[in-house]
Coordinates of C-alpha atoms and ligand atoms in Angstrom, one line a residue:
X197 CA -13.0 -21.5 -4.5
X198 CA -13.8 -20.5 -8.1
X199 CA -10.9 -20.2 -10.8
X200 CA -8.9 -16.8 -10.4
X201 CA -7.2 -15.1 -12.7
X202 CA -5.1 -11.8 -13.4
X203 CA -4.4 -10.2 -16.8
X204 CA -2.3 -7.2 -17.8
X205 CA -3.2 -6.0 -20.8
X206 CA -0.2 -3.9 -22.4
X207 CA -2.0 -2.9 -25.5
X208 CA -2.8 1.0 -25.0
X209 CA 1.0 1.5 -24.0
X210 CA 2.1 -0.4 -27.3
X211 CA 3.6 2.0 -30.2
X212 CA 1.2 0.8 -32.6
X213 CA -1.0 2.4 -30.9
X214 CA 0.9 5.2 -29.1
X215 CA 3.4 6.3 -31.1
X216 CA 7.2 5.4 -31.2
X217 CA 8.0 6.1 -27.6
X218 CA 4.9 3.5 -26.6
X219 CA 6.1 0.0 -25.9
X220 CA 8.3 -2.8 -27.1
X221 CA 10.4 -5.2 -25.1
X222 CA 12.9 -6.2 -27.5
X223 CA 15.7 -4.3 -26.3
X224 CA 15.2 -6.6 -23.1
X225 CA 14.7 -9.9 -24.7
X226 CA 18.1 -11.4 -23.8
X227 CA 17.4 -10.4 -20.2
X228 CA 14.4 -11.9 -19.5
X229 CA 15.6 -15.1 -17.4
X230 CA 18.1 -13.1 -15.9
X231 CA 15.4 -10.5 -14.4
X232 CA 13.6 -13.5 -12.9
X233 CA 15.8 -14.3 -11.1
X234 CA 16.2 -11.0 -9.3
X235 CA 13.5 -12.9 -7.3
X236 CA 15.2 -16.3 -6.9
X237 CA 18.8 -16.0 -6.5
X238 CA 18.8 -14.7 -3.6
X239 CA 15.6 -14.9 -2.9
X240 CA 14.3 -11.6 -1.4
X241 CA 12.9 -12.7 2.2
X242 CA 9.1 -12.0 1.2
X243 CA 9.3 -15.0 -1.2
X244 CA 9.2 -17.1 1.5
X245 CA 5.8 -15.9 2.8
X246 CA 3.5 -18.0 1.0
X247 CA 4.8 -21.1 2.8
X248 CA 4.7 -19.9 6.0
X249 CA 2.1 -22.0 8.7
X250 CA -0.7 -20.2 10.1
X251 CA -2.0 -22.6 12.1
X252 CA -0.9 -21.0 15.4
X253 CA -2.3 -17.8 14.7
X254 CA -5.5 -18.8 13.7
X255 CA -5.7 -21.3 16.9
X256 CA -5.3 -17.8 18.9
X257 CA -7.5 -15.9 17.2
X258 CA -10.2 -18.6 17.3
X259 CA -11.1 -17.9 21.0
X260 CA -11.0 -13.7 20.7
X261 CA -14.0 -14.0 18.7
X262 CA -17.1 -12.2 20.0
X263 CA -14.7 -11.0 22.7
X264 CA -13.7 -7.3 21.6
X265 CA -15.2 -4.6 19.2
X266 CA -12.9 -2.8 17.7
X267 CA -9.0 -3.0 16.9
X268 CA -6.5 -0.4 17.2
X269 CA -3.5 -0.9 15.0
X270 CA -0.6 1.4 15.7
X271 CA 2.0 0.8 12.7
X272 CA 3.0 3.3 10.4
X273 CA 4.4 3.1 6.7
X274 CA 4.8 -1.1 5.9
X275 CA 4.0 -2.0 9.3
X276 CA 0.6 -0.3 8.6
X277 CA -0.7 0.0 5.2
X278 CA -1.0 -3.5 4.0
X279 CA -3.7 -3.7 6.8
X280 CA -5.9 -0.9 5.7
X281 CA -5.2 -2.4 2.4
X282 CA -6.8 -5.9 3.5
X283 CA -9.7 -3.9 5.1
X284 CA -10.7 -1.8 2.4
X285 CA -11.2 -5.3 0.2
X286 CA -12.8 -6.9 2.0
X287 CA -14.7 -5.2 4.8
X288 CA -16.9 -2.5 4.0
X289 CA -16.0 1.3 5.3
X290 CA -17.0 1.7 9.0
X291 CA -18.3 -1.8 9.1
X292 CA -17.0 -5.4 10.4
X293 CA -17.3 -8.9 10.2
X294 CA -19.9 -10.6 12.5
X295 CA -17.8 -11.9 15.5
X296 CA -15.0 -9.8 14.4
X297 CA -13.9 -6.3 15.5
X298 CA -13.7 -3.1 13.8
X299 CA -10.4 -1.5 12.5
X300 CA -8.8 1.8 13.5
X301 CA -5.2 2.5 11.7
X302 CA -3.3 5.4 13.4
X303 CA -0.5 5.6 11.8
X304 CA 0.3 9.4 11.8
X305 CA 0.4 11.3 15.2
X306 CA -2.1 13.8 15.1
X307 CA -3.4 14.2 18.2
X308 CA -7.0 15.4 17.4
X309 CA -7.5 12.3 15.9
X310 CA -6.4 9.7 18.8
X311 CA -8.1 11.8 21.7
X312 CA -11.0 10.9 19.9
X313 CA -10.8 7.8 18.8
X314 CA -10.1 7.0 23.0
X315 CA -12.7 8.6 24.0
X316 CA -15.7 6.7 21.7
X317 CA -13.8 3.4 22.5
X318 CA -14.4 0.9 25.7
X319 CA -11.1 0.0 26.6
X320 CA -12.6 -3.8 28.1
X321 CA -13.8 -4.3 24.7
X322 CA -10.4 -3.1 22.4
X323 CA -7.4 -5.2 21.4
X324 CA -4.3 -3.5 20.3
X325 CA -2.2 -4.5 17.8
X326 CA 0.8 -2.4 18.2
X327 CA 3.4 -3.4 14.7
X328 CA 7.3 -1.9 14.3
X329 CA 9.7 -4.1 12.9
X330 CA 12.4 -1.8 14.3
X331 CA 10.4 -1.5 17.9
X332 CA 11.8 1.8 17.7
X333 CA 10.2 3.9 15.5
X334 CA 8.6 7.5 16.8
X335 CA 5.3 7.5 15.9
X336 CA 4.4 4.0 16.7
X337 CA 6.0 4.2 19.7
X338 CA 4.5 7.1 21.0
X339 CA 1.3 6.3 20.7
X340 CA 1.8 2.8 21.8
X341 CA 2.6 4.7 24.8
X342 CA -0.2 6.5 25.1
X343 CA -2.8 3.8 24.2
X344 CA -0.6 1.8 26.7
X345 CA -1.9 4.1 29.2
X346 CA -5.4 4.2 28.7
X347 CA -5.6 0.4 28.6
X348 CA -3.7 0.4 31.8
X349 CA -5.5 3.1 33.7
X350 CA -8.7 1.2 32.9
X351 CA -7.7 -2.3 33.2
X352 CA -4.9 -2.4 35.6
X353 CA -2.2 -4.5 35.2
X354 CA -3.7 -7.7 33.5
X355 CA -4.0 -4.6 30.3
X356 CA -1.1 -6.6 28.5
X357 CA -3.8 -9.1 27.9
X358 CA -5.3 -6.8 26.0
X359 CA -2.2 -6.6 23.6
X360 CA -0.9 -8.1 20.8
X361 CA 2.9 -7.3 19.4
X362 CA 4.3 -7.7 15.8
X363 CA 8.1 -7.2 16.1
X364 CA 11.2 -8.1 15.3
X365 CA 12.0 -11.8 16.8
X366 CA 15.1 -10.6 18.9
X367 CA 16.0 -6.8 18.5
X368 CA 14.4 -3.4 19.4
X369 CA 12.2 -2.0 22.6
X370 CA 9.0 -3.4 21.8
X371 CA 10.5 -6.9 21.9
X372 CA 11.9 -6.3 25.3
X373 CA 8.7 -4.5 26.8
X374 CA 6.6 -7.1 25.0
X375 CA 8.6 -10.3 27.1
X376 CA 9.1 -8.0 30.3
X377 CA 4.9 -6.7 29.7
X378 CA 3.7 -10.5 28.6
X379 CA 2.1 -9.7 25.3
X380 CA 1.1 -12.2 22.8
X381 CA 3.7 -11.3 20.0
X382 CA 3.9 -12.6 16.7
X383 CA 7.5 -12.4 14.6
X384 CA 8.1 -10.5 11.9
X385 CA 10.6 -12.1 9.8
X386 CA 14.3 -10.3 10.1
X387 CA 14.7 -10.3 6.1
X388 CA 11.3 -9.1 5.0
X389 CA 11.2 -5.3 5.0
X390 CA 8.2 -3.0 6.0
X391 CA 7.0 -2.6 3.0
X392 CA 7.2 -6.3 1.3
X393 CA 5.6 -7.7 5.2
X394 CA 1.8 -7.3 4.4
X395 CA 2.0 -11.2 3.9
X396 CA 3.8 -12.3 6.7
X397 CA 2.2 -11.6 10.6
X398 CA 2.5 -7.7 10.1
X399 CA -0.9 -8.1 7.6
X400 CA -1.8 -11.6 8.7
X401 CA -2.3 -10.8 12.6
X402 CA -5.2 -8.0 11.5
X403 CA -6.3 -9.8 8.7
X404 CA -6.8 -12.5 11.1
X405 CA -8.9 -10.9 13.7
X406 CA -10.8 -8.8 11.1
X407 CA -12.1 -12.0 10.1
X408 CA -9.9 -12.2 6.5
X409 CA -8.9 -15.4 5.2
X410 CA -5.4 -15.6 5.9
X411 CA -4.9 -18.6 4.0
X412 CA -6.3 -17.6 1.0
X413 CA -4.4 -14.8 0.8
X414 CA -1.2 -17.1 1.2
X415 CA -2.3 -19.9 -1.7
X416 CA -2.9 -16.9 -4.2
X417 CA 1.0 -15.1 -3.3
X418 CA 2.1 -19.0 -4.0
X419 CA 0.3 -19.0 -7.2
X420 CA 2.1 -15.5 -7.8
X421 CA 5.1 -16.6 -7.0
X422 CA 5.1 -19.5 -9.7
X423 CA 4.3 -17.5 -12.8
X424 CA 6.9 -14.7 -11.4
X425 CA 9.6 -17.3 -12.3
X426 CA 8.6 -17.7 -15.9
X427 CA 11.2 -16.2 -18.2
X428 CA 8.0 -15.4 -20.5
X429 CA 6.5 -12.0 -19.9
X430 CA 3.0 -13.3 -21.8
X431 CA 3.1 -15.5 -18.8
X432 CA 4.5 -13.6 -16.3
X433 CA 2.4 -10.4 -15.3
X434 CA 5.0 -9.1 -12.6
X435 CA 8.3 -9.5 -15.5
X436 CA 5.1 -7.5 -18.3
X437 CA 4.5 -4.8 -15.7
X438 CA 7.7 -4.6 -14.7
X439 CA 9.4 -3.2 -18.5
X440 CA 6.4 -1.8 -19.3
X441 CA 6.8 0.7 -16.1
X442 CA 10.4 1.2 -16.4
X443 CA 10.5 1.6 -20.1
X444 CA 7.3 4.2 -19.8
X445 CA 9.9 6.3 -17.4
X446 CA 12.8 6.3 -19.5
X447 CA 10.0 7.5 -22.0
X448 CA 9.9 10.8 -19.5
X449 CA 6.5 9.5 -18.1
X450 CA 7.9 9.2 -14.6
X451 CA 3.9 10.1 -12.8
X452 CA 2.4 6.4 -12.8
X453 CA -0.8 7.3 -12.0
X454 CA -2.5 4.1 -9.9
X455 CA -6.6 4.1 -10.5
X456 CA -8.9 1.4 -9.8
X457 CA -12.1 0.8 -10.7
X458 CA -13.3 -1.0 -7.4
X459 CA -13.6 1.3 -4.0
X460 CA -12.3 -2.4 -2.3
X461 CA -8.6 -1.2 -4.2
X462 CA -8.6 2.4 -3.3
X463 CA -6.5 1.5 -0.7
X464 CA -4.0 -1.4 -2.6
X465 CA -3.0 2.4 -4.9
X466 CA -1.6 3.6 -1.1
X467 CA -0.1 0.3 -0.5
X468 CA 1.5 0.3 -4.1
X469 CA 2.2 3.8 -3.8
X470 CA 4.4 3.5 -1.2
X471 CA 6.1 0.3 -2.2
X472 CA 7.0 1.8 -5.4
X473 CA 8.3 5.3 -4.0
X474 CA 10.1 3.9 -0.8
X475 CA 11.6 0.8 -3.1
X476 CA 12.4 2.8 -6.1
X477 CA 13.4 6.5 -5.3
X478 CA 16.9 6.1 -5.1
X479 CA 20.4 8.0 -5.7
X480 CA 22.8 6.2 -8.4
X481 CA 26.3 5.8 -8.5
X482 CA 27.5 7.4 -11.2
X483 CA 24.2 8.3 -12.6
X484 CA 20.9 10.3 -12.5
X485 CA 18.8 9.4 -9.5
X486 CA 15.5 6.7 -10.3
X487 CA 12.4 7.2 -9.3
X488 CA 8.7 7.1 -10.9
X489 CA 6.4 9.0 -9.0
X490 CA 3.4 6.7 -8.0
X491 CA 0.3 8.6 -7.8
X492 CA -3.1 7.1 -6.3
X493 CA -6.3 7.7 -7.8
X494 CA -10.0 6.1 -7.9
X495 CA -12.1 4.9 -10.8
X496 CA -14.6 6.8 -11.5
X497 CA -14.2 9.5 -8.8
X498 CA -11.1 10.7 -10.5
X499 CA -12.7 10.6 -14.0
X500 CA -14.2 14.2 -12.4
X501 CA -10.7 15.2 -10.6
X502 CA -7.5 13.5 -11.8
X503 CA -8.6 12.5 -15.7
X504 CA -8.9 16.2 -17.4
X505 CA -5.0 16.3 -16.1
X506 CA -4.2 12.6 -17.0
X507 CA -5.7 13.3 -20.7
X508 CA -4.9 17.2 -21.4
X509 CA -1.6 17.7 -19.3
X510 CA 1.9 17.2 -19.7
X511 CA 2.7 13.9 -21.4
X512 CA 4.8 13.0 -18.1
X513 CA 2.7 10.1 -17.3
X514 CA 1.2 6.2 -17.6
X515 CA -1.9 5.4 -16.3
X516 CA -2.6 1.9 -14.4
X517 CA -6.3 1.1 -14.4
X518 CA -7.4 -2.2 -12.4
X519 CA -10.6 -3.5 -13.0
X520 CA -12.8 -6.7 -11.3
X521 CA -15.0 -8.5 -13.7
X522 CA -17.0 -10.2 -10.8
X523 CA -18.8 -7.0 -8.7
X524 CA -21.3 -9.4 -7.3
X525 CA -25.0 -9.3 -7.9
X526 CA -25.2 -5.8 -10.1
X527 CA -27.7 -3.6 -9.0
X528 CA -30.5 -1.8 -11.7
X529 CA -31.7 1.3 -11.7
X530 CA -34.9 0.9 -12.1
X531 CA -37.0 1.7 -14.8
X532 CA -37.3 5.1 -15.8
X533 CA -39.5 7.0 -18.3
X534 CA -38.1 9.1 -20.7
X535 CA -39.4 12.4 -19.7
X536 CA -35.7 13.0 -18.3
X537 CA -33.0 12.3 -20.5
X538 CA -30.3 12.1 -17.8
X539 CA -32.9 9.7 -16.4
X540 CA -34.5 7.8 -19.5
X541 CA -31.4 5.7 -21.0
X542 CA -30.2 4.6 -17.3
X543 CA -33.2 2.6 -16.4
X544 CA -33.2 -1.1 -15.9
X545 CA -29.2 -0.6 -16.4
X546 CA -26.7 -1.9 -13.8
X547 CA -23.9 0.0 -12.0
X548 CA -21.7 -2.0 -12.5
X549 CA -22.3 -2.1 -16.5
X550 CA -22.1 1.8 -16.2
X551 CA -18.5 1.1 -14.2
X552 CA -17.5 -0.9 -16.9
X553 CA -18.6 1.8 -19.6
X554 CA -16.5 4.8 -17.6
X555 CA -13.5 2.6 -17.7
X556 CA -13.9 2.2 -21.2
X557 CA -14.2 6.0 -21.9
X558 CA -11.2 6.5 -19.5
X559 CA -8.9 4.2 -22.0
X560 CA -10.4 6.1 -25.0
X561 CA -9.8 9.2 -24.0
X562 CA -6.3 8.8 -22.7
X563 CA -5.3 7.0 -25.9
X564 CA -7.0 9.7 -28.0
X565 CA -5.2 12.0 -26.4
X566 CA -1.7 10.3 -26.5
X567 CA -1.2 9.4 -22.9
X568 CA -0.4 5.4 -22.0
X569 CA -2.2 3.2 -19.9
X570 CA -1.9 -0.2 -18.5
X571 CA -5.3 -2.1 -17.7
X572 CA -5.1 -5.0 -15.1
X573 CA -7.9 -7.4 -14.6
X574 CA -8.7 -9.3 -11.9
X575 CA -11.3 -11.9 -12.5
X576 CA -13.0 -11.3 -8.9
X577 CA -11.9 -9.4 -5.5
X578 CA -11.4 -12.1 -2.9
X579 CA -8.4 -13.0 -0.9
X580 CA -6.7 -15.4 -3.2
X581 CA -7.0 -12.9 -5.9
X582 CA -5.7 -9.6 -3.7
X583 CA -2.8 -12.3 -2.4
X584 CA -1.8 -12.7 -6.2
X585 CA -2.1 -9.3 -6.7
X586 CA 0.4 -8.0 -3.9
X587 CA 2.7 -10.9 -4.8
X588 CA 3.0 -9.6 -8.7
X589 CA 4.0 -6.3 -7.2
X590 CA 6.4 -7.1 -5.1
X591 CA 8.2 -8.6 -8.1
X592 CA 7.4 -6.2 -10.5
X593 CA 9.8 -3.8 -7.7
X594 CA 12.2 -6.4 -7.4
X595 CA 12.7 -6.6 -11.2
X596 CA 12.4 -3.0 -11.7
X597 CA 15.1 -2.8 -9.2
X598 CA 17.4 -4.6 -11.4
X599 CA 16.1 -2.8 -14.2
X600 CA 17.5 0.1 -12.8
X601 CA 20.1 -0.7 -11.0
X602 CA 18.9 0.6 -7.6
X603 CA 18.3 -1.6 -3.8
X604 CA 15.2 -1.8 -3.7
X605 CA 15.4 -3.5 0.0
X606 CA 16.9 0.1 1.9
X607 CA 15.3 3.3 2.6
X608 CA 18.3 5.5 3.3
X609 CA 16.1 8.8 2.7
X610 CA 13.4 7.5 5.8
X611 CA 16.1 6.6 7.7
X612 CA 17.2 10.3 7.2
X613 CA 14.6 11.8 8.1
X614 CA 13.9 9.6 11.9
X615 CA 17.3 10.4 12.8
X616 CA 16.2 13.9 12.4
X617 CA 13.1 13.8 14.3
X618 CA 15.0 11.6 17.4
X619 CA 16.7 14.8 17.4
X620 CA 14.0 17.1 18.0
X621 CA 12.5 15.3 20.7
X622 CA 15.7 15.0 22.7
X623 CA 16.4 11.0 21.7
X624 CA 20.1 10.4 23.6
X625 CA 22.7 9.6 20.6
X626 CA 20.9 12.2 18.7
X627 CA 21.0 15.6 20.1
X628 CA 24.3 16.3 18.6
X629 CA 23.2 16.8 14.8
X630 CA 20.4 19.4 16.6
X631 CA 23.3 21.9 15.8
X632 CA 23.7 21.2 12.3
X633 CA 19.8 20.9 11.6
X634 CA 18.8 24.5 12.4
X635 CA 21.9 25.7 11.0
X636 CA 21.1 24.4 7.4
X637 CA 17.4 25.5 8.1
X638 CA 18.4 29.1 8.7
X639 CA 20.4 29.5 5.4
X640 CA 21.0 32.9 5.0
X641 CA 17.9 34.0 6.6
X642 CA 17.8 33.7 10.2
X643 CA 15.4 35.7 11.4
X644 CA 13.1 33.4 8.6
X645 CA 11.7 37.4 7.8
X646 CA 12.2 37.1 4.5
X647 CA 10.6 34.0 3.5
X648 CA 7.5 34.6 5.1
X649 CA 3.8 35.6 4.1
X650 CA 1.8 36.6 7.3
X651 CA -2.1 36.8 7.3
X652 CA -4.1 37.6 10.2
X653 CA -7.3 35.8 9.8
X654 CA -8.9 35.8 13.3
X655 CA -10.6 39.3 12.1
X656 CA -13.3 40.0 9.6
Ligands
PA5_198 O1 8.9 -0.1 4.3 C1 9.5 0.3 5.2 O2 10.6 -0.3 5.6 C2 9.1 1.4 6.1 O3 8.0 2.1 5.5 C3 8.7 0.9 7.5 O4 7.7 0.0 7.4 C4 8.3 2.1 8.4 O5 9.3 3.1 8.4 C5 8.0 1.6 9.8 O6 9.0 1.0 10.3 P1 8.9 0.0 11.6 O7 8.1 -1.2 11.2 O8 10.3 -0.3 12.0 O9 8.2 0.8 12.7

């Protein structure tokens, strides 16, 4: 495995170049060994996860190999996006490994979607991966349900075979159906929240059967983790990203806009997205609420979308731009004359050259036009590199965290809104806020006839 290596290069945020509100850390100085160890005393539970053993995950996985086609993976929110983060790296859209199976996320609950997904699949040749920390959680468990009784209907009772679990060790309903059911379950560690689980079985089960070096992914978080510790923020990329990010919103540029220049990390800006909303969106004692608002975007696709916003809008945001050096063997246009000169100057050029050339013009014109970024490389896009990567975020929320003065670790607002939604659907221990609910919906309008705009659209 070649030598990897992440940069964050702070320079377009820095006043010199930005103007007094852009960058400088000195105000923080004092703090720096202090913010460390936000991620050492006491340890948050994901700093654990690079030393975990894998050995008896990969021993079951060995023997599913060439046995099943495609996996469906119920898990919303933490329990489901660091998969289709590992997926998007590292296996190409709608494709698999040899040997290994397809992926199919459902996270959300749209129906349209999982009545079709059912009917393409062959339930002898699908494994299920059902995730919930809780075991409890709406979504995940009503499809679980229904996936439950597809398998079922088709396979009869040896389906649970069929199944694989990723719960908590002791609590919730998925644990008990899982023992009374005899899945193959794998733990999900009771002080590693949703969102900071992608390394430990909740990313490591799929990344497993997808064929995606489990390993790997844990030597690059331990790698992470090491430089995380260093009081240094030239060293230390998650303490750098960290103040730069929280200094940029008390600068009033509370949008972080998340844009890489690799389709294999459209989906780490979803993942990041939600670790930095559900971690940092908080109410304060005493104080305004925190919050940057993450935003996900895609190098170059955005450039003809998301930039002309980025560059000419409100000055309410910083712009994080990830780039890979290594895109593999580049491929050339080839030659071209010059009787078009759309055509002419392209020829015998790579793609990825012209990738690196539209990042460049995305910097340029952001700093022209007064608007911060951040530019994070990554020397290539493999495992261990994508393992460093989500490590350094997690600790760049952890800091910011202290930073702020917020818990990064709760999600009091999510929480709100399942409570709600156990409601609806009848949940016992529930029903009573019902009530309450519709009340503060109807306000002062309870007919809803005033706060309504009605088109007919089924005639021409
Ligand atoms: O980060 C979190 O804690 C949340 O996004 C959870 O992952 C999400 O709500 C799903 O919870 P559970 O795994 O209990 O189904």
């Amino acid at each position: 495995m070649g030598e990897g290596k992440i940069s964050l290069d702070l320079r377009t945020s820095d006043r010199r170049l930005i103007g007094r509100s852009g960058l400088d850390f000195a105000q923080w100085r004092e703090s720096y060994p202090e913010l460390v160890t936000a991620l050492i005393g006491p340890a948050p539970g994901y700093a654990a996860l690079p030393d975990q053993q894998v050995s008896d995950l990969l021993h079951w996985v060995e023997p599913l190999k060439g046995g099943c086609d495609d996996l469906v993976l119920l898990g919303i929110g933490g329990s489901g996006l660091g998969a289709r983060m590992l997926n998007c790296a590292f296996i190409e859209p709608a494709s698999r490994k040899p040997g290994h199976p397809r992926l199919h996320v459902v996270d959300n609950v749209d129906p349209r979607r999982l009545r079709h997904l059912l009917g393409e699949l062959d339930p002898h040749r699908t494994l299920v991966n059902v995730i919930t920390k809780s075991g409890s959680t709406a979504e995940t468990m009503a499809s679980f349900a229904v996936v439950r009784g597809w398998l079922r209907e088709a396979l009869g009772k040896g389906y649970g075979e069929r199944v694989v679990a990723v719960t908590d060790p002791d609590l919730g309903d998925l644990r008990a159906l899982a023992t009374a059911e005899g899945y193959r379950t794998f733990d999900v560690p009771s002080d590693v929240g949703g969102r900071f689980s992608v390394l430990s079985p909740v990313g490591l089960v799929p990344a497993a059967l997808l064929g995606i070096d489990a390993r790997e992914l844990l030597a690059g978080a331990r790698a992470m983790r090491t430089a995380t510790g260093n009081p240094d923020w030239r060293k230390n990329p998650a303490l750098a990203l960290a103040l730069a990010l929280h200094q940029h919103h008390l600068a009033g540029r509370r949008i972080v806009s998340v844009m890489p220049y690799a389709d294999g990390l459209r989906d780490f800006a979803l993942w990041f997205a939600q670790l930095w909303a559900e971690s940092l969106g908080k109410r304060r004692r005493g104080t305004d609420p925190y919050g940057p608002t993450p935003q996900a975007a895609l190098g170059v696709t955005d450039q003809h979308s998301q930039l002309q916003l980025y560059v000419d809008g409100p000055k309410d945001k910083v712009v994080w731009l990830l780039e890979v050096t290594d895109t593999g063997d580049d491929v050339r246009v080839p030659p071209q004359t010059d009787e078009y000169s759309s055509l002419g100057y392209l020829g015998g050029r790579g793609l990825g050259e012209l990738l690196r050339a539209e990042l460049k013009g995305t910097v340029l014109a952001l700093l022209r036009a007064g608007t911060p970024s951040l530019v994070l490389t990554l020397t290539a896009l493999d495992e261990r590199s994508l393992g460093s990567l989500v490590y350094l975020c997690q600790a760049a929320v952890s800091i910011t965290g202290k930073l702020a003065v917020v818990n990064v670790y709760d999600q009091p607002g999510v929480e709100e809104g399942k409570r709600t939604t156990y409601a609806y659907m009848g949940r016992e221990g529930y029903i009573e806020r019902l009530a309450e609910d519709e009340l503060l919906l109807a306000g002062t309008d309870p007919d809803r006839r005033l706060h309504r705009a009605d088109a007919l659209v089924s005639e021409a």
